[in-house]
CSV table of C-alpha atoms in Angstrom, one decimal:
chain,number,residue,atom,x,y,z
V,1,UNK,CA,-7.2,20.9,-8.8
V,2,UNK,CA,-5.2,21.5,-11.9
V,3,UNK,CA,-5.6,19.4,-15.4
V,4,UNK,CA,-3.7,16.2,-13.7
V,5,UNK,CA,-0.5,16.6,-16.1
V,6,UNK,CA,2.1,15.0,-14.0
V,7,UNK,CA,3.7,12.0,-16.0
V,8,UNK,CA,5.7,10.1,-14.0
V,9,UNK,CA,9.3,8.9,-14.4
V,10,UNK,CA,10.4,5.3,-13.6
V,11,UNK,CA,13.8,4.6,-11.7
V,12,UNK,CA,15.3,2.0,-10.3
V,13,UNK,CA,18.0,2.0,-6.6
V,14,UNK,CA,19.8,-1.0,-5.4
V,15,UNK,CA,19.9,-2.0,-2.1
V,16,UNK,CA,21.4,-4.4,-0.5
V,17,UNK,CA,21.9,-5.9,-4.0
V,18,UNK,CA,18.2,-6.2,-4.7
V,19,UNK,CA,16.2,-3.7,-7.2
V,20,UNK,CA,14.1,-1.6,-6.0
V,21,UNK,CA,12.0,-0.1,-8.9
V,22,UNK,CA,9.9,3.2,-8.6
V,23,UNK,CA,7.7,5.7,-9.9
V,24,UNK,CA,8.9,9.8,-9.1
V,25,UNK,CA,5.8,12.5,-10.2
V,26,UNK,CA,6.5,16.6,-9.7
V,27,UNK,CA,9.4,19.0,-9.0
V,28,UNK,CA,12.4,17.0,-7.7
V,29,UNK,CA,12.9,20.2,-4.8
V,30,UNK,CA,9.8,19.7,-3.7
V,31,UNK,CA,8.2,18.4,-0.4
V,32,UNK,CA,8.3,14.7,-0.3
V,33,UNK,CA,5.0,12.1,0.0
V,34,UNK,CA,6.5,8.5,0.2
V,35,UNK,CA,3.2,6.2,-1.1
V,36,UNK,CA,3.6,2.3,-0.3
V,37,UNK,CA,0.8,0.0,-1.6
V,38,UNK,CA,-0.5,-2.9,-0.1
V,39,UNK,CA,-0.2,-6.5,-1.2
V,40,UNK,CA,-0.8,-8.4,-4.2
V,41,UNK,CA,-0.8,-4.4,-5.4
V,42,UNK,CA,2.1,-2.3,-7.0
V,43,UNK,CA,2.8,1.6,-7.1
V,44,UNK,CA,0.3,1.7,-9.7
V,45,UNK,CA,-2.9,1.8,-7.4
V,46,UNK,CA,-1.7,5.0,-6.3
V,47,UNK,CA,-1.4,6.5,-10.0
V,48,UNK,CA,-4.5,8.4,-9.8
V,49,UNK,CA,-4.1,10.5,-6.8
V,50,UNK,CA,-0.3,10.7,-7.8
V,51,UNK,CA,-0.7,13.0,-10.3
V,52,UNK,CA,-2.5,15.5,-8.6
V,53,UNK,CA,-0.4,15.8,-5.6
V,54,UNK,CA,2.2,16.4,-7.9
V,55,UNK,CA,-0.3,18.6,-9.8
V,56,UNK,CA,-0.6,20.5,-6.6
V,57,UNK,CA,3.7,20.8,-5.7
V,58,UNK,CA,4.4,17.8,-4.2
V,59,UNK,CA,7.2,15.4,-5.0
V,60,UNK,CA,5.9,12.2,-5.1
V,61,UNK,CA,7.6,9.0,-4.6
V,62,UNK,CA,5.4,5.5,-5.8
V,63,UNK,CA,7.7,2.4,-4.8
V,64,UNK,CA,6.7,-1.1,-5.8
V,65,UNK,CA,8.0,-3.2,-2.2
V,66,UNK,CA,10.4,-5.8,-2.6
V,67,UNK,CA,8.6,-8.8,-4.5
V,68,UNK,CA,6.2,-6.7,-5.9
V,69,UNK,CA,5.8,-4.9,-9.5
V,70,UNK,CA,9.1,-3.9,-11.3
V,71,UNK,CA,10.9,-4.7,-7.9
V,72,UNK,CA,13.0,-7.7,-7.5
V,73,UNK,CA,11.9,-10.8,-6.0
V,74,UNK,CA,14.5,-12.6,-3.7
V,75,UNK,CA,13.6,-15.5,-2.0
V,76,UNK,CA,13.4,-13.9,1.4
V,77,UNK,CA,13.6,-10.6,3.0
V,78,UNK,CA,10.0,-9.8,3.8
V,79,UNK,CA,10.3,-8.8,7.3
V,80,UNK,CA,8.3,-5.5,7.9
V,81,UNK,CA,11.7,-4.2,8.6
V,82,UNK,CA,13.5,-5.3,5.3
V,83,UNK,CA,10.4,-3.0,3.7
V,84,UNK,CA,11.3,-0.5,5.8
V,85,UNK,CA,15.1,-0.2,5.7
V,86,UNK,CA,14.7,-0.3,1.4
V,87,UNK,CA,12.7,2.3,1.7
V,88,UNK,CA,15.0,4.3,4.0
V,89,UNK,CA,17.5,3.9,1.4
V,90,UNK,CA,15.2,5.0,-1.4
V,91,UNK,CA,14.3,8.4,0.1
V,92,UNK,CA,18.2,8.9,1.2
V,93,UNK,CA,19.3,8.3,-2.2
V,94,UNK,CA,16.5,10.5,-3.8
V,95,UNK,CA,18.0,13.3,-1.6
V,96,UNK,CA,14.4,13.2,0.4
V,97,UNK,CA,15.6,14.4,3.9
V,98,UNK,CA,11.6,13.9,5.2
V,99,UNK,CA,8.8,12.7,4.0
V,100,UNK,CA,5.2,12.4,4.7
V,101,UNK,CA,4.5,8.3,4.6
V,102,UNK,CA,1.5,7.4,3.5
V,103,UNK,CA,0.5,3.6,4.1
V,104,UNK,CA,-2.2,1.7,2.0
V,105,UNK,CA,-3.4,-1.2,3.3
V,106,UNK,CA,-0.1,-3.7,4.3
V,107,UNK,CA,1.7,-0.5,3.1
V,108,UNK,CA,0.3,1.0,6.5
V,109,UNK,CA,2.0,-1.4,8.5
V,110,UNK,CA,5.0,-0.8,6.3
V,111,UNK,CA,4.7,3.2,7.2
V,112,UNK,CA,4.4,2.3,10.9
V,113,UNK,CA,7.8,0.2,10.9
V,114,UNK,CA,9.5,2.9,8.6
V,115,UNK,CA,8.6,6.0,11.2
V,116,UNK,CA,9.7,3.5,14.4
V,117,UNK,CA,12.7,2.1,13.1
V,118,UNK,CA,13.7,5.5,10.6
V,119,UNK,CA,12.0,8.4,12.6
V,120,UNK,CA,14.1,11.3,11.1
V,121,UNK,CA,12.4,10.5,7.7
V,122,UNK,CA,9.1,10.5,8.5
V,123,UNK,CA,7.6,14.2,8.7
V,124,UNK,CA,4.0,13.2,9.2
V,125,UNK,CA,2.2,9.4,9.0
V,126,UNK,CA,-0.9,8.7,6.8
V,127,UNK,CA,-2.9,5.0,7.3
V,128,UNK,CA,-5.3,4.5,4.4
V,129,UNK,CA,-7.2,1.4,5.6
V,130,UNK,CA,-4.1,-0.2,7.3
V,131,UNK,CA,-2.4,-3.3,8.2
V,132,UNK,CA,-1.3,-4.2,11.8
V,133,UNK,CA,-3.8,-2.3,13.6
V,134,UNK,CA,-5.9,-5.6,15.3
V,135,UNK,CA,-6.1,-9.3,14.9
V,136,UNK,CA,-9.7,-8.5,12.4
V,137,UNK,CA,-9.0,-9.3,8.4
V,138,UNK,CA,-10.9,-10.7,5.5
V,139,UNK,CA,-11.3,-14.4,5.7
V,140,UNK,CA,-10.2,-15.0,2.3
V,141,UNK,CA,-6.2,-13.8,3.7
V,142,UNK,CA,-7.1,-15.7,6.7
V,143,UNK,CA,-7.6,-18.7,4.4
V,144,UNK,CA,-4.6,-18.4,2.6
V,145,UNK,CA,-2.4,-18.6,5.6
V,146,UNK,CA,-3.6,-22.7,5.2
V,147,UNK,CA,-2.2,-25.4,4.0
V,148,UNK,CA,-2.3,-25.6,0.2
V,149,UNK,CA,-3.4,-22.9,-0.3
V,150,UNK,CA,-0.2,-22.0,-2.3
V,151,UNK,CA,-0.6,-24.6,-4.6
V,152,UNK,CA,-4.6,-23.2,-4.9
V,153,UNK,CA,-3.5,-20.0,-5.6
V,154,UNK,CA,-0.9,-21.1,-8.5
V,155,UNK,CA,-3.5,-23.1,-10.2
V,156,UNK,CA,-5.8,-20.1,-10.2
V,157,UNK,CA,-3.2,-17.2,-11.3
V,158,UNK,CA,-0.5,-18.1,-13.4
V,159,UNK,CA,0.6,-17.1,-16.6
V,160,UNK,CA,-2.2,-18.3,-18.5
V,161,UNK,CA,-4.9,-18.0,-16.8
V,162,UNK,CA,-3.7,-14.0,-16.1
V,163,UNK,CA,-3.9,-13.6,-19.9
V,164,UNK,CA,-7.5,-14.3,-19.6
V,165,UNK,CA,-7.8,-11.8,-17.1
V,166,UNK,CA,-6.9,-8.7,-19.3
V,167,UNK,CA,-9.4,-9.8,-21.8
V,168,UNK,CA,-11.5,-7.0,-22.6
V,169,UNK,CA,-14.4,-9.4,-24.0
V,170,UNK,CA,-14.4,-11.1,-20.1
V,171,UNK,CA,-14.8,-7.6,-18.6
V,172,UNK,CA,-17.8,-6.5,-20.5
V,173,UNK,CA,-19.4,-10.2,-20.5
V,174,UNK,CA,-18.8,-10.0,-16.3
V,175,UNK,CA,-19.8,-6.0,-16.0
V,176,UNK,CA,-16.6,-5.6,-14.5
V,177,UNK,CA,-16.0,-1.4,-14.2
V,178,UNK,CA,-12.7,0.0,-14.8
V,179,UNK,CA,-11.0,-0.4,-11.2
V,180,UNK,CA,-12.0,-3.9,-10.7
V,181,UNK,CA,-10.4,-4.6,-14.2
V,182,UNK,CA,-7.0,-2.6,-12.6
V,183,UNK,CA,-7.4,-4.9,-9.8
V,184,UNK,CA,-7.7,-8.2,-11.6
V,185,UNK,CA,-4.3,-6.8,-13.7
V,186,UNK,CA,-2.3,-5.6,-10.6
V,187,UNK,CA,-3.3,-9.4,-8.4
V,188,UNK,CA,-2.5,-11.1,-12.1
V,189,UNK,CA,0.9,-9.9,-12.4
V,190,UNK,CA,1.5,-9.8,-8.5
V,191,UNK,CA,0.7,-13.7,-8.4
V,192,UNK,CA,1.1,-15.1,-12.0
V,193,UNK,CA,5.7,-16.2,-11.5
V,194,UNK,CA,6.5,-18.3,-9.2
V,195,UNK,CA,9.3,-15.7,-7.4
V,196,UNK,CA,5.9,-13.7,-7.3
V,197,UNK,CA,4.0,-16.0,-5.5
V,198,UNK,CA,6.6,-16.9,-2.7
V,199,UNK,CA,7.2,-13.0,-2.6
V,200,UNK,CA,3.2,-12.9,-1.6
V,201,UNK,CA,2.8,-15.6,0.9
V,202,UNK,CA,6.2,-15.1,2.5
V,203,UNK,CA,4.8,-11.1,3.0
V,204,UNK,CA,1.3,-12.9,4.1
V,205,UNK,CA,2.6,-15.4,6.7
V,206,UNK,CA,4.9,-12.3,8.6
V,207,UNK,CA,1.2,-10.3,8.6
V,208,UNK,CA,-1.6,-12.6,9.3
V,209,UNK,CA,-2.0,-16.3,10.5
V,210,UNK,CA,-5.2,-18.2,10.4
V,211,UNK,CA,-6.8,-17.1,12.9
V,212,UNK,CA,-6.6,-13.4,11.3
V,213,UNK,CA,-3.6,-10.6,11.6
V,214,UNK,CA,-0.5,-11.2,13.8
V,215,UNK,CA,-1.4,-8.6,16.2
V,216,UNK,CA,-1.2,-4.6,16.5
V,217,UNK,CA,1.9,-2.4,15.6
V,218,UNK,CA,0.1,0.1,18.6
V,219,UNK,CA,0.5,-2.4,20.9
V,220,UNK,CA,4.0,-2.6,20.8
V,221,UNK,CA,4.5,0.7,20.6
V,222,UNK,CA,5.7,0.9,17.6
V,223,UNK,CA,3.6,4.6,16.1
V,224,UNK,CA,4.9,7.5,17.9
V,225,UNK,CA,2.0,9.3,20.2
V,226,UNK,CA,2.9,12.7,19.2
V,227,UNK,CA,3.8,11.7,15.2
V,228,UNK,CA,1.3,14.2,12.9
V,229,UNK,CA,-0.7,10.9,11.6
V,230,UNK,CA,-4.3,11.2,9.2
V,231,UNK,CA,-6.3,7.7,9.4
V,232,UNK,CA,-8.4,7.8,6.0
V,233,UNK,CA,-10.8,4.4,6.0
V,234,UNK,CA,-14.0,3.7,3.8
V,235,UNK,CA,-17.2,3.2,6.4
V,236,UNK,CA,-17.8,-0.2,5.1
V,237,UNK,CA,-14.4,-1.4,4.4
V,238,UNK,CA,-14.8,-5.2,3.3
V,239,UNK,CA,-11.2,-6.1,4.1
V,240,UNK,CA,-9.9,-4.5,7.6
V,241,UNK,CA,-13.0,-3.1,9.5
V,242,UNK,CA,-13.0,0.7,10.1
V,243,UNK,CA,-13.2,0.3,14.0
V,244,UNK,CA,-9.8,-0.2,13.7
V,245,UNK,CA,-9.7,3.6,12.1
V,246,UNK,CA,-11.8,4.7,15.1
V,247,UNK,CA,-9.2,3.1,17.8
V,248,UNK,CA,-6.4,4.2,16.0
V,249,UNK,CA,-7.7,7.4,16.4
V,250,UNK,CA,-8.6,7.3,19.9
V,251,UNK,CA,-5.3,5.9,20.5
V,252,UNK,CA,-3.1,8.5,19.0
V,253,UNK,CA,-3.2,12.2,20.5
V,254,UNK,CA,-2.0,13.9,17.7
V,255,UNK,CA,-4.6,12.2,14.7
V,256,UNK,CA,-7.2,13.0,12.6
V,257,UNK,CA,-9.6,11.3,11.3
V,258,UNK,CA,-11.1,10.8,8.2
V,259,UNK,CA,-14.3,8.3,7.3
V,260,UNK,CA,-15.3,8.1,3.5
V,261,UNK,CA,-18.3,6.9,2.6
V,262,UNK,CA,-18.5,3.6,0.4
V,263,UNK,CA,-17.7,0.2,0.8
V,264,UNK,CA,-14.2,0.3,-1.0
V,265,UNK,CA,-10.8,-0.9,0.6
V,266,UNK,CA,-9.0,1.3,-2.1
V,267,UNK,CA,-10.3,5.1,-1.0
V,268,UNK,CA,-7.4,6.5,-2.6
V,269,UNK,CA,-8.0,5.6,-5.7
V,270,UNK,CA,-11.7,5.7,-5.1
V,271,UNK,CA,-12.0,8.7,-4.4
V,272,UNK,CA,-9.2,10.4,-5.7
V,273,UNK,CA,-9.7,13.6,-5.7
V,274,UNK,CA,-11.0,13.8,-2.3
V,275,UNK,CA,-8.1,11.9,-0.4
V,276,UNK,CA,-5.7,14.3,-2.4
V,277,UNK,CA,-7.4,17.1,-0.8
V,278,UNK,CA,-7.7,15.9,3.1
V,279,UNK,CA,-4.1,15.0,2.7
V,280,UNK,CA,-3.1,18.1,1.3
V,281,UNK,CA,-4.9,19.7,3.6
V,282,UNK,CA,-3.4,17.5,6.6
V,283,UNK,CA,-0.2,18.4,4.8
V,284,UNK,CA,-0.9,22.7,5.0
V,285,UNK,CA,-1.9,22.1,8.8
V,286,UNK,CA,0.8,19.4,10.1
């Protein structure tokens, strides 16, 4: 699987006046995997397995999403097609004719709108515990659809209290193991400024409403029967439940399937090494 060597380099597009920031690992000519994270995430959750695609030839392209990371953080714009379209312009302006999309999470939903309203991009479609495939979600995103629970959430993260969160002494006295530790930093600085913060529940309130997410991106259509798409899922995902994995497949001719083992909602940077080699593998055989 190689030594993992690949050092990424940051850049930075502007689209529609707005900064798009992003991470590019491998050989510039090489073929192109487009990853998109979920929310409250950045292209850092994807680190891991980014190396060692590039490791194994791949150009790989990390983008943090509008109100997200390094990205700017307008006020509005977080239609699933506003995502979309900025990434459109980030592969074109990286010279990436086609891609394979892979989707974490809302990121899935993100890959679905990008193949249906940019189809000429997208090669082959990967959904890594996705968005936007049934109404079922975690309560706790549910929850935050409420009233006040905006100014919960700001009394919770904000700048000082997410300086508490990267305290090393906290982690050991909680037991807390290395990802959960990433996690706590990525939802600290996702939610800890103010633009942040609308940037999340203006994202949330287009996916999900109280009574769980807005509906399914199949339903209207929107995935192409025939695209080349790999469904990866943990078997006891905690956040969207892997039957949606299992209809998905059903409802796609040309899928595979792919059910890890574990309880994670993250299998890509889980299990790492394995998701780099079913995709690569999807990759060889698409």
């Amino acid at each position: 699987m190689g030594h993992h060597e690949a050092v990424a380099q940051r850049g930075v597009i502007r689209h529609q006046g707005r900064l798009l920031s992003y991470q590019d690992f491998g050989p510039v000519d090489a073929p192109v995997v487009l990853l998109i994270h979920g929310m409250v995430s950045d292209s850092t959750t994807w680190n891991r397995a980014a190396a060692q695609l590039a490791d194994l030839g791949h150009r790989v392209l990390a983008p943090d999403l509008l109100g997200h990371g390094d990205s700017d953080k307008p006020a509005d714009g977080y239609e699933l097609p506003d995502f979309a379209d900025s990434l459109a312009a980030l592969l074109t302006e990286l010279g990436a004719r086609q891609a394979t999309v892979v989707g974490h999470s809302f990121g899935g939903a993100v890959a679905m709108q990008l193949a249906f309203d940019h189809p000429e991009l997208v090669r082959r479609l990967v959904l890594v515990s996705a968005g936007g495939l049934g109404r079922r979600v975690h309560p706790l995103l549910r929850a935050a659809t409420l009233p006040g629970a905006h100014s919960l959430v700001r009394f919770v993260v904000n700048h000082r209290t997410a300086a508490l969160y990267r305290r090393p002494r906290l982690h050991r006295s909680l037991r807390l193991s290395p990802d959960v530790v990433a996690n706590l930093g990525r939802v600290g600085r996702g939610l800890a400024s103010p633009p942040a913060r609308t940037a999340f529940f203006q994202t949330l309130k287009m996916a999900i409403d109280p009574f769980g997410q807005r509906g399914s991106l199949l339903e209207l259509d929107h995935v192409q029967l025939d695209l080349p798409t790999l469904i990866i899922w943990s078997e006891r995902d905690p956040v969207v439940p892997v039957t949606h994995a299992h209809e998905t497949h059903a409802h796609l001719r040309n899928s595979t399937l792919e059910i890890f083992p574990g309880s994670t909602h993250q299998p890509h940077h889980h299990s790492a090494h394995r998701f780099v080699q079913v995709l690569s593998d999807f990759i060889a055989a698409s």
